[in-house]
Amino acid sequence: MGETMVGFGYKQAWLAVRDGDPAAVVTVLGLRDLGTVPWRDGIDLAYLTDDRLVLTPPLPGARGSHWLLATGRWLLGPRSAVDVIELSAIMQTEVQFFATYRVSEVHRWERAVDGVSVRAFGYIGETGEVTEWRGDPDDAERAIGLPPEVDTDTDILVAEDDVMRLARAWSIDPTSLDGQPAPGPLRATACP
C-alpha cells in the first residue's frame, strides 16, 4: 500500500502555485533543498518549526489546473515577506497565499496572476479590523460572506473554514488532502 497524504491548513500559511515546479519554487524563494520526506514527517516539520517549508508535488485542483502547495510556519512570520506579485511575475503563473491562525483570528489571502495583483484581503477577528483590501471580491469570496466593498459601516466576519472554502475555489483546500493517495513525497526545505 502506498503512502497517503496528510492534510494541513488550520493555524498555518501556504502558497499555491499553478503548474508549479518544485525546483523552480525552491530557487525563486531562496530555499535550501533538504530532500524528500514522508508526508506525516513533512507536515509535522511545517507545523513545528519556524524555518522550514515543505512542498507538495503538483496536485490536481480548481479550474482543471495542478497546484504545488508550499506550507510552513515561516510564511506566518514577518521574516518571510513573500511578495506574491513578484513571485507570480518571476514564475509567469498564478500564485496564491493563504494564512489562518485561530488564536487571534488572523486570516489572509492574496492572489496574483503573471505579476498582476488580482486580490488581497486581511482580517483580524479579535478587533474586527480589515487590514488589507485590494481588488474586488469574486464570487467565491461573496459566497463566504464578503461584501462587494468595504467601508466603515461594513461588519465582516471571516473564520478558518471560510479560508479553506476559498482555497478550494481558487486552487486546493489543503484539509481535503488527508488520507488521499500521495502522488509522491513532500520536499523539505530550509528557509533563508
PDB file of C-alpha atoms in Angstrom, residues 14-179:
ATOM      1  CA  TRP A  14       0.705  28.239   2.488  1.00  0.00           C
ATOM      2  CA  LEU A  15       1.348  29.227  -1.095  1.00  0.00           C
ATOM      3  CA  ALA A  16      -0.436  27.677  -4.072  1.00  0.00           C
ATOM      4  CA  VAL A  17       1.493  27.874  -7.357  1.00  0.00           C
ATOM      5  CA  ARG A  18      -0.329  26.933 -10.557  1.00  0.00           C
ATOM      6  CA  ASP A  19       1.644  24.328 -12.512  1.00  0.00           C
ATOM      7  CA  GLY A  20       4.485  24.913 -10.038  1.00  0.00           C
ATOM      8  CA  ASP A  21       7.794  23.150 -10.437  1.00  0.00           C
ATOM      9  CA  PRO A  22       9.317  22.302  -7.030  1.00  0.00           C
ATOM     10  CA  ALA A  23      12.886  23.097  -8.120  1.00  0.00           C
ATOM     11  CA  ALA A  24      11.834  26.492  -9.502  1.00  0.00           C
ATOM     12  CA  VAL A  25       9.924  27.375  -6.314  1.00  0.00           C
ATOM     13  CA  VAL A  26      12.955  26.420  -4.204  1.00  0.00           C
ATOM     14  CA  THR A  27      15.202  28.648  -6.338  1.00  0.00           C
ATOM     15  CA  VAL A  28      12.883  31.663  -6.551  1.00  0.00           C
ATOM     16  CA  LEU A  29      12.191  31.678  -2.793  1.00  0.00           C
ATOM     17  CA  GLY A  30      15.888  31.235  -1.981  1.00  0.00           C
ATOM     18  CA  LEU A  31      15.255  27.997  -0.093  1.00  0.00           C
ATOM     19  CA  ARG A  32      17.784  25.238   0.545  1.00  0.00           C
ATOM     20  CA  ASP A  33      16.557  21.830  -0.615  1.00  0.00           C
ATOM     21  CA  LEU A  34      16.758  19.222   2.156  1.00  0.00           C
ATOM     22  CA  GLY A  35      15.372  16.341   0.102  1.00  0.00           C
ATOM     23  CA  THR A  36      12.181  14.346   0.230  1.00  0.00           C
ATOM     24  CA  VAL A  37      10.302  13.387   3.372  1.00  0.00           C
ATOM     25  CA  PRO A  38       7.254  11.235   4.079  1.00  0.00           C
ATOM     26  CA  TRP A  39       4.014  13.226   4.319  1.00  0.00           C
ATOM     27  CA  ARG A  40       3.482  12.810   8.088  1.00  0.00           C
ATOM     28  CA  ASP A  41       7.070  13.875   8.866  1.00  0.00           C
ATOM     29  CA  GLY A  42       6.901  16.787   6.440  1.00  0.00           C
ATOM     30  CA  ILE A  43       3.632  18.212   7.743  1.00  0.00           C
ATOM     31  CA  ASP A  44       4.921  17.870  11.309  1.00  0.00           C
ATOM     32  CA  LEU A  45       8.039  19.774  10.225  1.00  0.00           C
ATOM     33  CA  ALA A  46       5.875  22.537   8.701  1.00  0.00           C
ATOM     34  CA  TYR A  47       3.890  22.939  11.933  1.00  0.00           C
ATOM     35  CA  LEU A  48       6.680  22.544  14.484  1.00  0.00           C
ATOM     36  CA  THR A  49       9.468  24.690  13.029  1.00  0.00           C
ATOM     37  CA  ASP A  50       9.699  28.339  12.068  1.00  0.00           C
ATOM     38  CA  ASP A  51      12.460  27.939   9.488  1.00  0.00           C
ATOM     39  CA  ARG A  52      11.245  25.159   7.190  1.00  0.00           C
ATOM     40  CA  LEU A  53       8.781  24.822   4.331  1.00  0.00           C
ATOM     41  CA  VAL A  54       7.541  21.651   2.703  1.00  0.00           C
ATOM     42  CA  LEU A  55       6.432  21.491  -0.913  1.00  0.00           C
ATOM     43  CA  THR A  56       3.880  19.088  -2.322  1.00  0.00           C
ATOM     44  CA  PRO A  57       4.175  17.567  -5.744  1.00  0.00           C
ATOM     45  CA  PRO A  58       1.768  19.251  -8.206  1.00  0.00           C
ATOM     46  CA  LEU A  59      -1.781  18.230  -7.223  1.00  0.00           C
ATOM     47  CA  PRO A  60      -4.998  18.409  -9.278  1.00  0.00           C
ATOM     48  CA  GLY A  61      -7.250  21.226  -8.160  1.00  0.00           C
ATOM     49  CA  ALA A  62      -9.532  24.061  -9.175  1.00  0.00           C
ATOM     50  CA  ARG A  63     -10.135  25.056 -12.762  1.00  0.00           C
ATOM     51  CA  GLY A  64      -8.557  21.891 -14.138  1.00  0.00           C
ATOM     52  CA  SER A  65      -5.083  23.025 -13.037  1.00  0.00           C
ATOM     53  CA  HIS A  66      -2.361  21.411 -10.989  1.00  0.00           C
ATOM     54  CA  TRP A  67      -1.148  23.248  -7.899  1.00  0.00           C
ATOM     55  CA  LEU A  68       2.069  22.964  -5.936  1.00  0.00           C
ATOM     56  CA  LEU A  69       1.478  23.866  -2.280  1.00  0.00           C
ATOM     57  CA  ALA A  70       4.294  25.193  -0.081  1.00  0.00           C
ATOM     58  CA  THR A  71       3.487  25.313   3.619  1.00  0.00           C
ATOM     59  CA  GLY A  72       5.172  26.160   6.889  1.00  0.00           C
ATOM     60  CA  ARG A  73       5.047  28.479   9.880  1.00  0.00           C
ATOM     61  CA  TRP A  74       7.827  30.549   8.287  1.00  0.00           C
ATOM     62  CA  LEU A  75       5.174  32.024   5.994  1.00  0.00           C
ATOM     63  CA  LEU A  76       3.260  33.302   9.055  1.00  0.00           C
ATOM     64  CA  GLY A  77       6.185  35.374  10.289  1.00  0.00           C
ATOM     65  CA  PRO A  78       7.356  38.817   9.256  1.00  0.00           C
ATOM     66  CA  ARG A  79      10.741  37.418   8.144  1.00  0.00           C
ATOM     67  CA  SER A  80       9.216  35.592   5.207  1.00  0.00           C
ATOM     68  CA  ALA A  81       7.698  38.619   3.465  1.00  0.00           C
ATOM     69  CA  VAL A  82       6.992  36.614   0.318  1.00  0.00           C
ATOM     70  CA  ASP A  83       5.880  39.024  -2.383  1.00  0.00           C
ATOM     71  CA  VAL A  84       3.105  37.130  -4.149  1.00  0.00           C
ATOM     72  CA  ILE A  85       3.014  39.575  -7.056  1.00  0.00           C
ATOM     73  CA  GLU A  86       6.765  39.321  -7.665  1.00  0.00           C
ATOM     74  CA  LEU A  87       6.744  35.536  -7.277  1.00  0.00           C
ATOM     75  CA  SER A  88       3.906  35.354  -9.794  1.00  0.00           C
ATOM     76  CA  ALA A  89       5.803  37.580 -12.246  1.00  0.00           C
ATOM     77  CA  ILE A  90       9.047  35.616 -11.971  1.00  0.00           C
ATOM     78  CA  MET A  91       7.325  32.257 -12.323  1.00  0.00           C
ATOM     79  CA  GLN A  92       4.916  33.572 -15.002  1.00  0.00           C
ATOM     80  CA  THR A  93       1.911  31.902 -13.410  1.00  0.00           C
ATOM     81  CA  GLU A  94      -0.775  32.325 -10.789  1.00  0.00           C
ATOM     82  CA  VAL A  95       0.358  32.391  -7.165  1.00  0.00           C
ATOM     83  CA  GLN A  96      -1.907  32.459  -4.128  1.00  0.00           C
ATOM     84  CA  PHE A  97      -1.155  32.985  -0.444  1.00  0.00           C
ATOM     85  CA  PHE A  98      -3.377  31.836   2.416  1.00  0.00           C
ATOM     86  CA  ALA A  99      -2.928  32.190   6.168  1.00  0.00           C
ATOM     87  CA  THR A 100      -5.192  31.428   9.064  1.00  0.00           C
ATOM     88  CA  TYR A 101      -4.473  31.491  12.761  1.00  0.00           C
ATOM     89  CA  ARG A 102      -7.458  30.914  15.022  1.00  0.00           C
ATOM     90  CA  VAL A 103      -5.859  32.095  18.282  1.00  0.00           C
ATOM     91  CA  SER A 104      -6.064  35.743  17.209  1.00  0.00           C
ATOM     92  CA  GLU A 105      -8.464  35.046  14.316  1.00  0.00           C
ATOM     93  CA  VAL A 106      -5.994  36.385  11.735  1.00  0.00           C
ATOM     94  CA  HIS A 107      -6.978  35.385   8.205  1.00  0.00           C
ATOM     95  CA  ARG A 108      -5.314  36.499   4.961  1.00  0.00           C
ATOM     96  CA  TRP A 109      -5.318  35.668   1.307  1.00  0.00           C
ATOM     97  CA  GLU A 110      -3.741  37.113  -1.773  1.00  0.00           C
ATOM     98  CA  ARG A 111      -3.800  36.232  -5.455  1.00  0.00           C
ATOM     99  CA  ALA A 112      -1.657  37.380  -8.377  1.00  0.00           C
ATOM    100  CA  VAL A 113      -1.562  36.202 -11.989  1.00  0.00           C
ATOM    101  CA  ASP A 114       1.509  36.759 -14.169  1.00  0.00           C
ATOM    102  CA  GLY A 115       2.728  39.554 -11.907  1.00  0.00           C
ATOM    103  CA  VAL A 116      -0.597  41.368 -11.641  1.00  0.00           C
ATOM    104  CA  SER A 117      -2.369  41.649  -8.303  1.00  0.00           C
ATOM    105  CA  VAL A 118      -5.885  40.249  -8.520  1.00  0.00           C
ATOM    106  CA  ARG A 119      -6.988  40.336  -4.886  1.00  0.00           C
ATOM    107  CA  ALA A 120      -5.696  40.737  -1.339  1.00  0.00           C
ATOM    108  CA  PHE A 121      -7.631  40.537   1.917  1.00  0.00           C
ATOM    109  CA  GLY A 122      -6.515  40.592   5.543  1.00  0.00           C
ATOM    110  CA  TYR A 123      -8.634  40.409   8.695  1.00  0.00           C
ATOM    111  CA  ILE A 124      -8.078  40.367  12.456  1.00  0.00           C
ATOM    112  CA  GLY A 125     -11.098  38.851  14.149  1.00  0.00           C
ATOM    113  CA  GLU A 126     -10.130  39.952  17.669  1.00  0.00           C
ATOM    114  CA  THR A 127     -10.712  43.563  16.639  1.00  0.00           C
ATOM    115  CA  GLY A 128     -12.901  43.080  13.569  1.00  0.00           C
ATOM    116  CA  GLU A 129     -10.306  45.059  11.609  1.00  0.00           C
ATOM    117  CA  VAL A 130      -9.841  44.616   7.874  1.00  0.00           C
ATOM    118  CA  THR A 131      -6.091  45.105   7.433  1.00  0.00           C
ATOM    119  CA  GLU A 132      -5.939  44.753   3.664  1.00  0.00           C
ATOM    120  CA  TRP A 133      -8.442  45.081   0.847  1.00  0.00           C
ATOM    121  CA  ARG A 134      -7.170  45.254  -2.730  1.00  0.00           C
ATOM    122  CA  GLY A 135      -9.280  44.372  -5.727  1.00  0.00           C
ATOM    123  CA  ASP A 136     -12.899  43.291  -5.844  1.00  0.00           C
ATOM    124  CA  PRO A 137     -14.191  40.124  -4.158  1.00  0.00           C
ATOM    125  CA  ASP A 138     -15.031  37.366  -6.619  1.00  0.00           C
ATOM    126  CA  ASP A 139     -17.998  35.001  -6.455  1.00  0.00           C
ATOM    127  CA  ALA A 140     -16.189  32.616  -4.098  1.00  0.00           C
ATOM    128  CA  GLU A 141     -15.454  35.433  -1.658  1.00  0.00           C
ATOM    129  CA  ARG A 142     -19.033  36.691  -1.869  1.00  0.00           C
ATOM    130  CA  ALA A 143     -20.211  33.136  -1.105  1.00  0.00           C
ATOM    131  CA  ILE A 144     -18.299  33.182   2.209  1.00  0.00           C
ATOM    132  CA  GLY A 145     -19.948  36.461   3.144  1.00  0.00           C
ATOM    133  CA  LEU A 146     -17.686  39.270   1.974  1.00  0.00           C
ATOM    134  CA  PRO A 147     -19.476  42.401   0.783  1.00  0.00           C
ATOM    135  CA  PRO A 148     -18.717  43.897  -2.652  1.00  0.00           C
ATOM    136  CA  GLU A 149     -16.678  46.627  -0.983  1.00  0.00           C
ATOM    137  CA  VAL A 150     -15.504  47.513   2.497  1.00  0.00           C
ATOM    138  CA  ASP A 151     -16.332  50.684   4.362  1.00  0.00           C
ATOM    139  CA  THR A 152     -16.525  51.785   7.994  1.00  0.00           C
ATOM    140  CA  ASP A 153     -20.141  50.594   8.315  1.00  0.00           C
ATOM    141  CA  THR A 154     -19.422  47.106   6.991  1.00  0.00           C
ATOM    142  CA  ASP A 155     -19.348  44.263   9.509  1.00  0.00           C
ATOM    143  CA  ILE A 156     -17.163  41.421   8.306  1.00  0.00           C
ATOM    144  CA  LEU A 157     -16.790  38.034   9.918  1.00  0.00           C
ATOM    145  CA  VAL A 158     -14.298  35.535   8.493  1.00  0.00           C
ATOM    146  CA  ALA A 159     -13.309  32.182  10.015  1.00  0.00           C
ATOM    147  CA  GLU A 160     -10.807  29.415   9.254  1.00  0.00           C
ATOM    148  CA  ASP A 161     -13.372  27.339   7.381  1.00  0.00           C
ATOM    149  CA  ASP A 162     -14.024  30.317   5.093  1.00  0.00           C
ATOM    150  CA  VAL A 163     -10.324  30.367   4.179  1.00  0.00           C
ATOM    151  CA  MET A 164     -10.485  26.643   3.317  1.00  0.00           C
ATOM    152  CA  ARG A 165     -13.606  27.159   1.172  1.00  0.00           C
ATOM    153  CA  LEU A 166     -11.892  29.969  -0.695  1.00  0.00           C
ATOM    154  CA  ALA A 167      -8.730  27.882  -1.167  1.00  0.00           C
ATOM    155  CA  ARG A 168     -10.881  25.087  -2.636  1.00  0.00           C
ATOM    156  CA  ALA A 169     -12.492  27.518  -5.103  1.00  0.00           C
ATOM    157  CA  TRP A 170      -9.184  29.106  -6.141  1.00  0.00           C
ATOM    158  CA  SER A 171      -6.784  26.121  -6.013  1.00  0.00           C
ATOM    159  CA  ILE A 172      -6.938  23.367  -3.344  1.00  0.00           C
ATOM    160  CA  ASP A 173      -8.339  23.087   0.169  1.00  0.00           C
ATOM    161  CA  PRO A 174      -5.315  21.502   1.905  1.00  0.00           C
ATOM    162  CA  THR A 175      -7.505  19.944   4.611  1.00  0.00           C
ATOM    163  CA  SER A 176      -9.097  17.776   1.895  1.00  0.00           C
ATOM    164  CA  LEU A 177      -5.785  16.021   1.194  1.00  0.00           C
ATOM    165  CA  ASP A 178      -5.929  13.963   4.397  1.00  0.00           C
ATOM    166  CA  GLY A 179      -5.978  10.229   3.689  1.00  0.00           C
TER     167      GLY A 179
END
